Tab-separated table of C-alpha atoms in Angstrom:
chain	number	residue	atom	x	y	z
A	1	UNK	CA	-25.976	-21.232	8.529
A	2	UNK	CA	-22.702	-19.390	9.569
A	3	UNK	CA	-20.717	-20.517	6.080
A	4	UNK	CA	-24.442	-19.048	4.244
A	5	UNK	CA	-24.099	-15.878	6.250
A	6	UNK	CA	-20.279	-15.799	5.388
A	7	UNK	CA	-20.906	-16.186	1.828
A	8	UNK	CA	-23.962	-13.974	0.904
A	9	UNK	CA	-22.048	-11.346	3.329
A	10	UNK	CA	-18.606	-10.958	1.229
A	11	UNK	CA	-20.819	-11.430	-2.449
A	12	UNK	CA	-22.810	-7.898	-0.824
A	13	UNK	CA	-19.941	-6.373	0.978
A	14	UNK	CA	-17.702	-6.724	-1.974
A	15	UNK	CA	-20.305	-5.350	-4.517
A	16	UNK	CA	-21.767	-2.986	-2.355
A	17	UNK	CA	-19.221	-1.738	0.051
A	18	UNK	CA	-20.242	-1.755	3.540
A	19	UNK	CA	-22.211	1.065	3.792
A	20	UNK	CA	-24.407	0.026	0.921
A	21	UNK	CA	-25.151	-3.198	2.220
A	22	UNK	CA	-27.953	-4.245	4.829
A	23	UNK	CA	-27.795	-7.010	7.228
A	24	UNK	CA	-31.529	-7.575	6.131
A	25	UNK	CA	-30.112	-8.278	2.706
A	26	UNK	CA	-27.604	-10.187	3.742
A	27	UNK	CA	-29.680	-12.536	5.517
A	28	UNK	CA	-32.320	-12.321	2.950
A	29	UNK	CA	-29.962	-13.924	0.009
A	30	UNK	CA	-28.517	-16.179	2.640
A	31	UNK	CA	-32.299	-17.739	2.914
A	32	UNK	CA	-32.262	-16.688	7.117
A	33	UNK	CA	-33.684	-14.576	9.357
A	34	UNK	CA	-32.037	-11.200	10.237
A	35	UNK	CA	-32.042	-12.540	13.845
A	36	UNK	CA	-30.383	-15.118	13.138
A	37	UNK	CA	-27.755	-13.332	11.630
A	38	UNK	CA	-27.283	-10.913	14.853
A	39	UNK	CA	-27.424	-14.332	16.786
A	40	UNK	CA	-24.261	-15.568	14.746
A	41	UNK	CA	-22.177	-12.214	14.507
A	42	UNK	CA	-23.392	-9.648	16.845
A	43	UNK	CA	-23.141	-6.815	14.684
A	44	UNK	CA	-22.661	-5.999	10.828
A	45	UNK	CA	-19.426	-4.809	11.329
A	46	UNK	CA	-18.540	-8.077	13.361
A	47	UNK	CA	-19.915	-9.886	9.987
A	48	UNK	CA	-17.643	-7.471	7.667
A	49	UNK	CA	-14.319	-8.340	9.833
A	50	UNK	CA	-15.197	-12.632	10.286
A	51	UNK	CA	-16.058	-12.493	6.477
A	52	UNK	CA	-13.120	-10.764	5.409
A	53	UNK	CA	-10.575	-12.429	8.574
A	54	UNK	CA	-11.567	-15.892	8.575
A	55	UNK	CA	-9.881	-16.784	5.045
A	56	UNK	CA	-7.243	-14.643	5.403
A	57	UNK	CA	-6.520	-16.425	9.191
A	58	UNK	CA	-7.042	-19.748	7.369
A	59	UNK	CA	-4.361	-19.366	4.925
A	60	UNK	CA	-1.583	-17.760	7.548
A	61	UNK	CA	-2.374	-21.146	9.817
A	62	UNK	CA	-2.263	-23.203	6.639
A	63	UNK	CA	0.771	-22.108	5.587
A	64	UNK	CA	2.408	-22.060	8.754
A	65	UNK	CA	1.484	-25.600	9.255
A	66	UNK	CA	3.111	-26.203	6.082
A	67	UNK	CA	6.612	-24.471	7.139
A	68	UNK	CA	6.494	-26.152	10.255
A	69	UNK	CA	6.549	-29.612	8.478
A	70	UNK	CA	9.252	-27.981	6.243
A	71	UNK	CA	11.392	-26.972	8.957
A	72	UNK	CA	11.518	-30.558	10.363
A	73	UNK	CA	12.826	-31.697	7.308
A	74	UNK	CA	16.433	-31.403	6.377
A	75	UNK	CA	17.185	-27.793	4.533
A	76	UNK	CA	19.072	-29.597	1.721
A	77	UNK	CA	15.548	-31.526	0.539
A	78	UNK	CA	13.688	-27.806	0.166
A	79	UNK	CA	14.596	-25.236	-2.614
A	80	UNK	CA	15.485	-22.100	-1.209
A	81	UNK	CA	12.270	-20.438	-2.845
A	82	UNK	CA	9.776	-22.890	-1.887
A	83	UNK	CA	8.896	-21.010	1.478
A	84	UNK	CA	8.434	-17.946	-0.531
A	85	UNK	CA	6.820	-18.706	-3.947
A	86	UNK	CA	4.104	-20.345	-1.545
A	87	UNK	CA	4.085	-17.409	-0.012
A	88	UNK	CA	3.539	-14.897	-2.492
A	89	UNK	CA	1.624	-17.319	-4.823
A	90	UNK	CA	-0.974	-17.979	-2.087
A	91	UNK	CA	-1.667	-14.798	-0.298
A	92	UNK	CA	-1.636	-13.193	-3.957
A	93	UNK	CA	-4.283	-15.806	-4.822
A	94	UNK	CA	-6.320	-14.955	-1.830
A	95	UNK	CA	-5.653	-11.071	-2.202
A	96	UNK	CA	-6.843	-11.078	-5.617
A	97	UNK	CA	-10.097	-13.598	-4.966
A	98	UNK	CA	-11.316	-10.982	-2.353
A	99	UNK	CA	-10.231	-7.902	-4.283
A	100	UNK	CA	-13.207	-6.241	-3.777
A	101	UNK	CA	-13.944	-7.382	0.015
A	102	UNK	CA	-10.348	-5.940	0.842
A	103	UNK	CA	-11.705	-2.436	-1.211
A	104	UNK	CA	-14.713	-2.416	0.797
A	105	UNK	CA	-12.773	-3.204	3.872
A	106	UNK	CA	-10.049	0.177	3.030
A	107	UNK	CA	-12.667	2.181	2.070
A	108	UNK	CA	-15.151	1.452	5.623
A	109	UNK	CA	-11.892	1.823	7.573
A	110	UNK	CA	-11.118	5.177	6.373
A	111	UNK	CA	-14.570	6.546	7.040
A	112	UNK	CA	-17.300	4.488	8.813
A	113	UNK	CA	-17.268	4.174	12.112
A	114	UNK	CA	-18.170	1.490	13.645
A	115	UNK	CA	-15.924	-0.745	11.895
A	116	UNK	CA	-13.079	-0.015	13.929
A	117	UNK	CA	-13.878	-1.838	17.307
A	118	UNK	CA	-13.079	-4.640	18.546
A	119	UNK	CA	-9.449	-4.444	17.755
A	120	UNK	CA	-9.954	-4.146	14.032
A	121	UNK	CA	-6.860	-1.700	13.578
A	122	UNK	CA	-3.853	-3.721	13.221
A	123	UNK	CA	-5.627	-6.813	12.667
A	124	UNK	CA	-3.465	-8.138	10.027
A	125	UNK	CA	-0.443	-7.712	13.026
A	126	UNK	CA	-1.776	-10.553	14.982
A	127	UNK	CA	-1.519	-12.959	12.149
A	128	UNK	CA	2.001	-11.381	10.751
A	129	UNK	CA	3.921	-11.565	14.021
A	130	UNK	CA	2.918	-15.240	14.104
A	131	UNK	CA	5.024	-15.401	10.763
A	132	UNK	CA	8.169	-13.832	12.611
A	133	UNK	CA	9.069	-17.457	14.655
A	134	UNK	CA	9.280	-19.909	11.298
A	135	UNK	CA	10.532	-16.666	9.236
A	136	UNK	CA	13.180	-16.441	11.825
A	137	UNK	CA	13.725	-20.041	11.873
A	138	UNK	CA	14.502	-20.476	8.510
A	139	UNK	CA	16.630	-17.088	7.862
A	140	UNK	CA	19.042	-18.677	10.596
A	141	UNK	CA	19.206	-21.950	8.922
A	142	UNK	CA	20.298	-21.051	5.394
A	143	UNK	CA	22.849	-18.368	7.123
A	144	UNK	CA	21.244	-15.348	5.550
A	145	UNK	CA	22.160	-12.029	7.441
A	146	UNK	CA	20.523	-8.549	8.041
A	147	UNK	CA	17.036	-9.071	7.776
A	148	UNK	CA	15.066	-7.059	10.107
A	149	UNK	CA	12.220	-9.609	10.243
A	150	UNK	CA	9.398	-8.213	11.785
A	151	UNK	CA	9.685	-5.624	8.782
A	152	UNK	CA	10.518	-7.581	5.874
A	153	UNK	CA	7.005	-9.253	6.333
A	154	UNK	CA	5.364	-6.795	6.411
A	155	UNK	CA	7.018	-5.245	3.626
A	156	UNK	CA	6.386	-8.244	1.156
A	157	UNK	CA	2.623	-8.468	2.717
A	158	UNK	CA	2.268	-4.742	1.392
A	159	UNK	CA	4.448	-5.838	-2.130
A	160	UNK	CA	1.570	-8.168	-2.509
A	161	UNK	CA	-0.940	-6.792	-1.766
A	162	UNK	CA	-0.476	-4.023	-3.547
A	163	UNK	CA	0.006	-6.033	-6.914
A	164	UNK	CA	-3.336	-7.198	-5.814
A	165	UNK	CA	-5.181	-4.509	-5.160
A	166	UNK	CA	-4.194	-1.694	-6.448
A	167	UNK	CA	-3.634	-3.387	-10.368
A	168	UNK	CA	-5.613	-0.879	-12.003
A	169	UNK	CA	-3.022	2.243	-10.707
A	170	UNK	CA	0.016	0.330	-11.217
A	171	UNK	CA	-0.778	-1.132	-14.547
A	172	UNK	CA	-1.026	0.983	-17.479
A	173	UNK	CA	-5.140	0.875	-19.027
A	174	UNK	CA	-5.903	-0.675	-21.886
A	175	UNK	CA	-2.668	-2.591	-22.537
A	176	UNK	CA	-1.966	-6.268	-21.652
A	177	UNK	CA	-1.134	-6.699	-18.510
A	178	UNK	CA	1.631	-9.467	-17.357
A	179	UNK	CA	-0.354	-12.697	-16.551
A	180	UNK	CA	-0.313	-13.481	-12.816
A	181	UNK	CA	2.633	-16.065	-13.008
A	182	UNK	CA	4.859	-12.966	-13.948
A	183	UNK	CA	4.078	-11.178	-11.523
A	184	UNK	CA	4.269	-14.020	-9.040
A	185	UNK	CA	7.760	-14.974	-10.488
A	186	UNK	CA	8.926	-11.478	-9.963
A	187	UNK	CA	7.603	-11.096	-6.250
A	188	UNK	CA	9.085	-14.247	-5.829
A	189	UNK	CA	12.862	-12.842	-7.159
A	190	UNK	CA	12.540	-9.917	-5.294
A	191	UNK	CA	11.730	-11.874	-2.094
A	192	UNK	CA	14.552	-14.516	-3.049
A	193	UNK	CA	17.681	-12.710	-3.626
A	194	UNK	CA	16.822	-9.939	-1.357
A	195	UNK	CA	16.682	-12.172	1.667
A	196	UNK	CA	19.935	-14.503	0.191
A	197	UNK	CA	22.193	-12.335	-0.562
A	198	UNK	CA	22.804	-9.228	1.894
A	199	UNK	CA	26.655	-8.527	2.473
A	200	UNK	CA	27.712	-10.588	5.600
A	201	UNK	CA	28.875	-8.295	8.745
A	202	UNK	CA	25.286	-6.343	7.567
A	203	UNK	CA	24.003	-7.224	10.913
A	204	UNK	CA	20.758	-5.883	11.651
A	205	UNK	CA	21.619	-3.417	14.552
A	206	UNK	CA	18.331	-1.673	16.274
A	207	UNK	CA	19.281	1.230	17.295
A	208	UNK	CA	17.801	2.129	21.623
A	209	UNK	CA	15.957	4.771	20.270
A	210	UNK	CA	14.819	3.106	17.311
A	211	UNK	CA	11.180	2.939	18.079
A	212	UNK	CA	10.572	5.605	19.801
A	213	UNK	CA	7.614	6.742	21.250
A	214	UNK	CA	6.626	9.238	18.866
A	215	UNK	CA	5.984	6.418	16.204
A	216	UNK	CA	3.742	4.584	18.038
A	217	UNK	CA	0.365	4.358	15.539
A	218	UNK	CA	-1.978	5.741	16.723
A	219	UNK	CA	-5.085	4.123	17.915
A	220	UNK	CA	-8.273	4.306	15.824
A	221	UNK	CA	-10.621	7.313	17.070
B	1	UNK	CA	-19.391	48.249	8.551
B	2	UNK	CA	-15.727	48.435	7.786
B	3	UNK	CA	-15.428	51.688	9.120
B	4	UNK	CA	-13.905	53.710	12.228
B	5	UNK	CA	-10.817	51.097	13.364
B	6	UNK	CA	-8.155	52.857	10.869
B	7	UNK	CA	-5.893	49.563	9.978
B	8	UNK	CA	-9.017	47.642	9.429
B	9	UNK	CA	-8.666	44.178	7.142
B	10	UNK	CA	-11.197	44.827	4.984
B	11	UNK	CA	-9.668	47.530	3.335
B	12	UNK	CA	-6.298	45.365	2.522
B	13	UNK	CA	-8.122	42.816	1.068
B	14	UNK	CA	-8.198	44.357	-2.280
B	15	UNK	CA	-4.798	46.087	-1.421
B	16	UNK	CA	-2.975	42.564	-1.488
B	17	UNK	CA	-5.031	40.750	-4.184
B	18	UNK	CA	-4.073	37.396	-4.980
B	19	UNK	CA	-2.227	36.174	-8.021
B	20	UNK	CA	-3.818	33.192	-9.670
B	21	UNK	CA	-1.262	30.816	-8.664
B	22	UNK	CA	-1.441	32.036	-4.903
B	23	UNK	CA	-5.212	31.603	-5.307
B	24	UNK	CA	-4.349	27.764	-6.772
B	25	UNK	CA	-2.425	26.912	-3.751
B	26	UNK	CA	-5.140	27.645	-1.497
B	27	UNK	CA	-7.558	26.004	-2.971
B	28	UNK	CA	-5.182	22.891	-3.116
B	29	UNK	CA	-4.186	23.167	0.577
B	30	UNK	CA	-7.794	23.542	1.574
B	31	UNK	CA	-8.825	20.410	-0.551
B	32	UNK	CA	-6.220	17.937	0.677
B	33	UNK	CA	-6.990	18.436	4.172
B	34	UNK	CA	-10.705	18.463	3.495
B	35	UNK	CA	-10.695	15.128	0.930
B	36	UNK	CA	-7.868	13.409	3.536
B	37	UNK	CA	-11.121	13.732	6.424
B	38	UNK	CA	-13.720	13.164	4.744
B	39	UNK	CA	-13.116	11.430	1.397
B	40	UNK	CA	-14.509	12.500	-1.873
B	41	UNK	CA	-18.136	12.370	-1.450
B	42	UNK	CA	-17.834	13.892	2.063
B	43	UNK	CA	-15.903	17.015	1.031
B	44	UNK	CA	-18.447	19.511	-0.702
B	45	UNK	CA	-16.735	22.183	-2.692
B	46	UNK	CA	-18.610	25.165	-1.110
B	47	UNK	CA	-16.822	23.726	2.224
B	48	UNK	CA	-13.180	23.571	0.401
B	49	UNK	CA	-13.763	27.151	-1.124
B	50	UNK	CA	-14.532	28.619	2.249
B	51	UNK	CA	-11.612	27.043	4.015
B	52	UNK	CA	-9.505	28.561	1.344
B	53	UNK	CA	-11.111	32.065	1.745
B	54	UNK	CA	-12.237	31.978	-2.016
B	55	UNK	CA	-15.372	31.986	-3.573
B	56	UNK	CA	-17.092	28.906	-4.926
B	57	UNK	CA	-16.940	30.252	-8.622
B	58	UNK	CA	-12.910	30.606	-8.385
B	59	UNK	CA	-12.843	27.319	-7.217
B	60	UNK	CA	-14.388	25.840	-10.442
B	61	UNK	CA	-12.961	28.775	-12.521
B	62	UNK	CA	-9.527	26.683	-11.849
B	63	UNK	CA	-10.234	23.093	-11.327
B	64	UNK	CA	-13.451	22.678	-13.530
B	65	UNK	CA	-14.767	19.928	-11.225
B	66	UNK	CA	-14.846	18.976	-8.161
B	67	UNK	CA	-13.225	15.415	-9.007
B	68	UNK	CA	-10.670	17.045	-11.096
B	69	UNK	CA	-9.450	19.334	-8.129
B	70	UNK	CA	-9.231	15.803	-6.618
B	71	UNK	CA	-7.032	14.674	-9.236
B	72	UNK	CA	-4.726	17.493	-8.922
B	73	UNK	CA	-4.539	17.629	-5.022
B	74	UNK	CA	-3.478	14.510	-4.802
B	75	UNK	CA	-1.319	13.626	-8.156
B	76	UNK	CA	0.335	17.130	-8.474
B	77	UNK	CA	2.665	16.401	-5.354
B	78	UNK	CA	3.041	12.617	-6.677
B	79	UNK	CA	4.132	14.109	-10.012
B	80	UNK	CA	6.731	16.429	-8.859
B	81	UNK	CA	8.399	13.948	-6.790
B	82	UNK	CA	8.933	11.362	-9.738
B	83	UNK	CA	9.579	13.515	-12.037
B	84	UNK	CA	12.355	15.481	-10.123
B	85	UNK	CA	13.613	12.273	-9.164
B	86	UNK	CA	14.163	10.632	-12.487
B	87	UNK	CA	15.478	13.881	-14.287
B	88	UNK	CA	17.701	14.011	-11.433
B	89	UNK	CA	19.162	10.699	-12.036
B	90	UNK	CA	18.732	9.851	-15.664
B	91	UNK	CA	21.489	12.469	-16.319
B	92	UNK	CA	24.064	11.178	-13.941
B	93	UNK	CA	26.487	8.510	-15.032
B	94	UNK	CA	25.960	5.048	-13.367
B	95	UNK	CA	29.640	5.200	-12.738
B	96	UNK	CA	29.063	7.795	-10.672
B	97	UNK	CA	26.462	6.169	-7.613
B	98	UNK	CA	26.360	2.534	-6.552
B	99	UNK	CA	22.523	0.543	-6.919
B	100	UNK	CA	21.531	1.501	-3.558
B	101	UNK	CA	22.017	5.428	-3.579
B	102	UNK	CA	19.544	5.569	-6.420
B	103	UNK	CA	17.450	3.163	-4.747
B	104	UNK	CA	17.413	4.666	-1.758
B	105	UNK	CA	16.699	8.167	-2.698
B	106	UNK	CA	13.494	6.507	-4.726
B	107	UNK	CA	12.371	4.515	-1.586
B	108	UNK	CA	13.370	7.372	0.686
B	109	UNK	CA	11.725	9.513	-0.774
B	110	UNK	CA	8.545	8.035	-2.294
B	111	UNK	CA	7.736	6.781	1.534
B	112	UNK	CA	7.706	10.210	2.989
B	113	UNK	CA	5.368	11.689	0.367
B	114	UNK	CA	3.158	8.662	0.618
B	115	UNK	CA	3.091	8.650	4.384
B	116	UNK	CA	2.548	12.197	4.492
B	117	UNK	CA	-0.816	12.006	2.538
B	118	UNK	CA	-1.614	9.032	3.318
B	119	UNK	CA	-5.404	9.449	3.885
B	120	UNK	CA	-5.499	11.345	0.435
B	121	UNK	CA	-4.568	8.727	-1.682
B	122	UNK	CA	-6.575	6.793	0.457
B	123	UNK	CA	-9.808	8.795	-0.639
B	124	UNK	CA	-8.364	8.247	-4.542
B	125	UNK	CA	-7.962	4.380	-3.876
B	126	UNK	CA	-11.807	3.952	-2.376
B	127	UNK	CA	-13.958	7.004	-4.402
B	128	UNK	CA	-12.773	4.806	-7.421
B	129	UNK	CA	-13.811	1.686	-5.953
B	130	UNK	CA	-17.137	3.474	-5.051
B	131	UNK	CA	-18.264	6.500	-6.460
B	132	UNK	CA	-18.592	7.361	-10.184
B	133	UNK	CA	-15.885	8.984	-10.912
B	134	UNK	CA	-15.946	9.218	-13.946
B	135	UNK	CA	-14.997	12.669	-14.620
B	136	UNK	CA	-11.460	11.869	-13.574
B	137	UNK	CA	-9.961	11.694	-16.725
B	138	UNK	CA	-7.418	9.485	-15.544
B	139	UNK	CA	-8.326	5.487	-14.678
B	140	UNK	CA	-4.707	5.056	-13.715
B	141	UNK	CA	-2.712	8.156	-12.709
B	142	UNK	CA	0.359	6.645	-12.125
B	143	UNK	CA	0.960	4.769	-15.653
B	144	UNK	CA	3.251	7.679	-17.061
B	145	UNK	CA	4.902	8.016	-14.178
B	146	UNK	CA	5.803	4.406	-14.057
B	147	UNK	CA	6.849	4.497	-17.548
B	148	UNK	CA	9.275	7.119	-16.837
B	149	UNK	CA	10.615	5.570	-13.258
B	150	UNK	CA	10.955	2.124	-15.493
B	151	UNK	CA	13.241	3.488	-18.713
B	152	UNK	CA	15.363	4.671	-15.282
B	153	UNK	CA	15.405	1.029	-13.944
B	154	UNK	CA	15.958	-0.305	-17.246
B	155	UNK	CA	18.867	2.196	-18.059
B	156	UNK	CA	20.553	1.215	-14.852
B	157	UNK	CA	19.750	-2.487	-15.231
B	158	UNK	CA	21.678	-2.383	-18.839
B	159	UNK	CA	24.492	-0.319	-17.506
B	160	UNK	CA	25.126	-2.509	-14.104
B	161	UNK	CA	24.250	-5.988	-15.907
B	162	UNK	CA	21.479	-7.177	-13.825
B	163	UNK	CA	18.306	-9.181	-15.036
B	164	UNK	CA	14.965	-8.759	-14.417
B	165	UNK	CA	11.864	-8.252	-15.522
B	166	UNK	CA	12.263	-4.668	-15.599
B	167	UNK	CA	8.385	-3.942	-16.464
B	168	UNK	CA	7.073	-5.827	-13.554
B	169	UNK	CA	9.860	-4.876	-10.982
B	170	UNK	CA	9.117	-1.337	-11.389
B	171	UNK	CA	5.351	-2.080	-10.315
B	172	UNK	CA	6.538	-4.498	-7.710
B	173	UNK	CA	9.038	-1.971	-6.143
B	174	UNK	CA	6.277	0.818	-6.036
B	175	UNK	CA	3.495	-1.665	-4.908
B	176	UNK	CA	6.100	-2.480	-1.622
B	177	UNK	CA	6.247	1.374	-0.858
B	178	UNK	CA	2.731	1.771	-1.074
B	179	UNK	CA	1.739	-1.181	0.639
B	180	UNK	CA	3.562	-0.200	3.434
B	181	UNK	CA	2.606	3.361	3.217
B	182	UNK	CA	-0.700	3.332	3.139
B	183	UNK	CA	-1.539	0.255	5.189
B	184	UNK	CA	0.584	1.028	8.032
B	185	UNK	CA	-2.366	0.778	9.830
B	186	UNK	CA	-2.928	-2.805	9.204
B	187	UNK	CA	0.386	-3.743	9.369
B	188	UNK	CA	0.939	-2.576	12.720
B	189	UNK	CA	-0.445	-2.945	15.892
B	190	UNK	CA	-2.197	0.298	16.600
B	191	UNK	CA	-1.151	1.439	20.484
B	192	UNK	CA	1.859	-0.642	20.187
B	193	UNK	CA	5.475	0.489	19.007
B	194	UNK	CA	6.161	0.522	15.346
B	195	UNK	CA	9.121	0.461	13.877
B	196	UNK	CA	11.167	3.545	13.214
B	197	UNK	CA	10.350	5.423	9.434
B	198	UNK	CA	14.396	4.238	9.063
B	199	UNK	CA	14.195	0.479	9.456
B	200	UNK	CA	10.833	0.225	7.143
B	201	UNK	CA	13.111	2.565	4.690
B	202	UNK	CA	16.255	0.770	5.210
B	203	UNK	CA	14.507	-3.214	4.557
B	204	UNK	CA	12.786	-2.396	1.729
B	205	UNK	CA	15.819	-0.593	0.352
B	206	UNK	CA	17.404	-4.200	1.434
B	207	UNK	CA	15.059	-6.030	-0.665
B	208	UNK	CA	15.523	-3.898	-3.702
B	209	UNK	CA	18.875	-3.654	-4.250
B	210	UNK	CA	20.050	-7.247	-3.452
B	211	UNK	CA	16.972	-8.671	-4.816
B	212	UNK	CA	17.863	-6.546	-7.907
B	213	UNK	CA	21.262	-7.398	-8.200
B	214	UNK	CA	21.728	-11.323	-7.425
B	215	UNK	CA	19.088	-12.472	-9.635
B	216	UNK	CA	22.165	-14.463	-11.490
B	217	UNK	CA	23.461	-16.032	-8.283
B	218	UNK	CA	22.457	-19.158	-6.502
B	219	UNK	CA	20.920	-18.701	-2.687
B	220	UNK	CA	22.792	-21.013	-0.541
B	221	UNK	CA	20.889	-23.976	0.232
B	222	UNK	CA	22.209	-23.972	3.959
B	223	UNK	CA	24.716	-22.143	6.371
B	224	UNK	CA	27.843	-23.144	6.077
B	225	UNK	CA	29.090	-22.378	9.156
């Protein structure tokens, strides 16, 4: 029942953005009762975040699983790029599955409320800082210096999302755009040789004042 | 009613009339803040015309539509930056700066506008996702602008010898700023510190240069010391 909720939510969501869609709807296409559906989730927007969390959550613990196992291994027996072409190559995958779940998703953060309980700003942070131990792990081991870590993920997860999401500003209408293994394969390079070769003595120095307090986001109203 | 108090404002209205670009501005200042609140469909144009202090008429007298004043609000500042920026340093000899200066004045710069109407280009992003608008003549306002930024990467690429896919990169490099522009949100823990606006600059600049320049060199398989 939950996986038929899932799935009839992000097919409405996605075409209908969450405004436009109805939890009686929803439950209607999922062959359930409405009750049912509150039963499961609680509220719509509870619905909107598990449908649009849950397979984004699945891949970050997948793939950490996966880097884990690679980490045990000896750093000789894994190319360099591995960890990052199944980076970029999966969360692009995902990104571009759930295109329009992600729009929906932008568009009810910026103005529904009701969306934005339950923690929902910043939700993606939870799942990135859990990247920072294996991406720290593995920067050590090949000897690569002056990565600030916490923001080089996130600044590849907004590289690639971007190519995800926002295709249509960033590619020129009505000409061919590059398939998706050149765009992977240049995400990839980027990622690659930007981690491997910073000068050495380029150590990473954070600065006392560097976060200050004035740059703390703010919390959703 | 404007009568008795002398000094009055009513009588300098007509005494400092507006010129048409002074009249543009307004309008433009009252419709990003109004569009960045409410998005598209929540901003009416009678609203943005009265927050500029202009009459509805003037407002389409200038913009046509509503969804073309949209257009311009957001793209005219997006424009002017990359434009500025490339004329800037198309005519300078490559001799003259290392990779990262022009790098860094792209990323730099690009950021800060971005981050500064963030919730603008926000509105663009989801009223096309959602709402016809189909009046906006353009489907993807930042194509020329890409085109210009990437005969800039591609003349530095041939001048300093590195490969790569020079179409693609140029996307790639503004897809990183935007990302992390416009979903700082996401990315960050709301309540919690964030990063300073020079680390986020700084790493990306990191990325782009030296994952511009090395594309010929192996990446060390392990550390060597």
């Amino acid at each position: 029942v939950r996986r038929l909720l899932l799935e009839s939510a992000r097919a409405t969501f996605a075409a209908k953005g969450y405004a436009g869609s109805s939890t009686r709807e929803i439950a209607e296409q999922a062959g359930v009762s409405e009750a049912l559906l509150f039963r499961h989730f609680g509220t719509k927007a509870q619905l909107f975040q598990r449908a649009i969390l849950d397979p984004f959550n699945e891949f970050v613990n997948g793939y950490l699983e996966d880097w884990r196992e690679h980490l045990s291994s000896s750093v000789e027996s894994v190319e360099p790029e591995v960890p990052s072409r199944n980076y970029v190559a999966g969360l692009y995958d995902l990104l571009r599955e759930h295109r329009e779940l992600i729009m929906a998703l932008v568009a009810a953060h910026a103005y529904e409320v009701g969306v934005a309980g339950n923690g929902e700003g910043g939700m993606l942070s939870g799942a990135l800082d859990r990247l920072e131990e294996v991406v720290e792990a593995e920067v050590s081991r090949r000897g690569f210096t002056g990565v600030d870590i916490p923001v080089a993920i996130r600044a590849t997860f907004g590289m690639v999302m971007a190519m995800a999401v926002l295709d249509d500003w960033l590619f020129p209408p009505g000409r061919r755009r590059p398939g998706r293994d050149r765009i992977v394969n240049e995400m990839v390079a980027f990622m690659v040789h930007g981690l491997a070769h910073r000068p050495p003595g380029d150590e990473v120095v954070i600065p006392a004042g560097a976060e200050d307090a004035s740059e703390v986001v703010a919390l959703p109203s | 009613m404007a009568t008795g108090t002398g000094e009055a404002a009513p009588g300098k209205a007509k005494a400092t009339r507006r010129t048409p670009e002074e009249v543009r501005e307004l309008l433009l200042g009252a419709a990003r803040a109004l569009f960045a609140a409410r998005g598209f469909a929540g901003a009416s144009t009678r609203d943005i015309a009265l927050k500029a202090g202009v009459s509805e008429a003037l407002l389409f007298r200038h913009f046509g539509t509503k969804a073309k004043l949209f257009e311009r609000a957001i793209l005219d500042p997006i424009n002017e930056f990359v434009h500025a920026y490339v004329e800037e340093w198309r005519n300078r000899s490559t001799a003259d700066h290392d990779a990262e200066s022009v790098t860094r004045a792209y990323i730099d710069g690009f950021y800060r506008l971005l981050s500064e109407h963030r919730e603008l280009v926000m509105a663009l992003v989801t009223a096309q996702a959602y709402e016809s608008l189909q009046e906006v003549s353009d489907a993807s306002p930042l194509s020329h602008l890409l085109e210009e930024l990437e005969s800039l990467a591609g003349a530095e690429a041939a001048a300093r010898g590195f490969h790569f896919d020079v179409h693609v990169a140029t996307r790639v490099a503004m897809g990183m700023v935007m990302g992390m522009a416009l979903l700082d949100e996401w990315l960050f823990q709301p309540g919690r510190r964030k990063p300073s606006r020079q680390r986020i600059v700084d790493e990306m600049v990191a990325f782009m240069v030296h994952g511009l320049a090395h594309r010929d060199e192996a990446v060390p398989p392990a550390t060597t010391g």
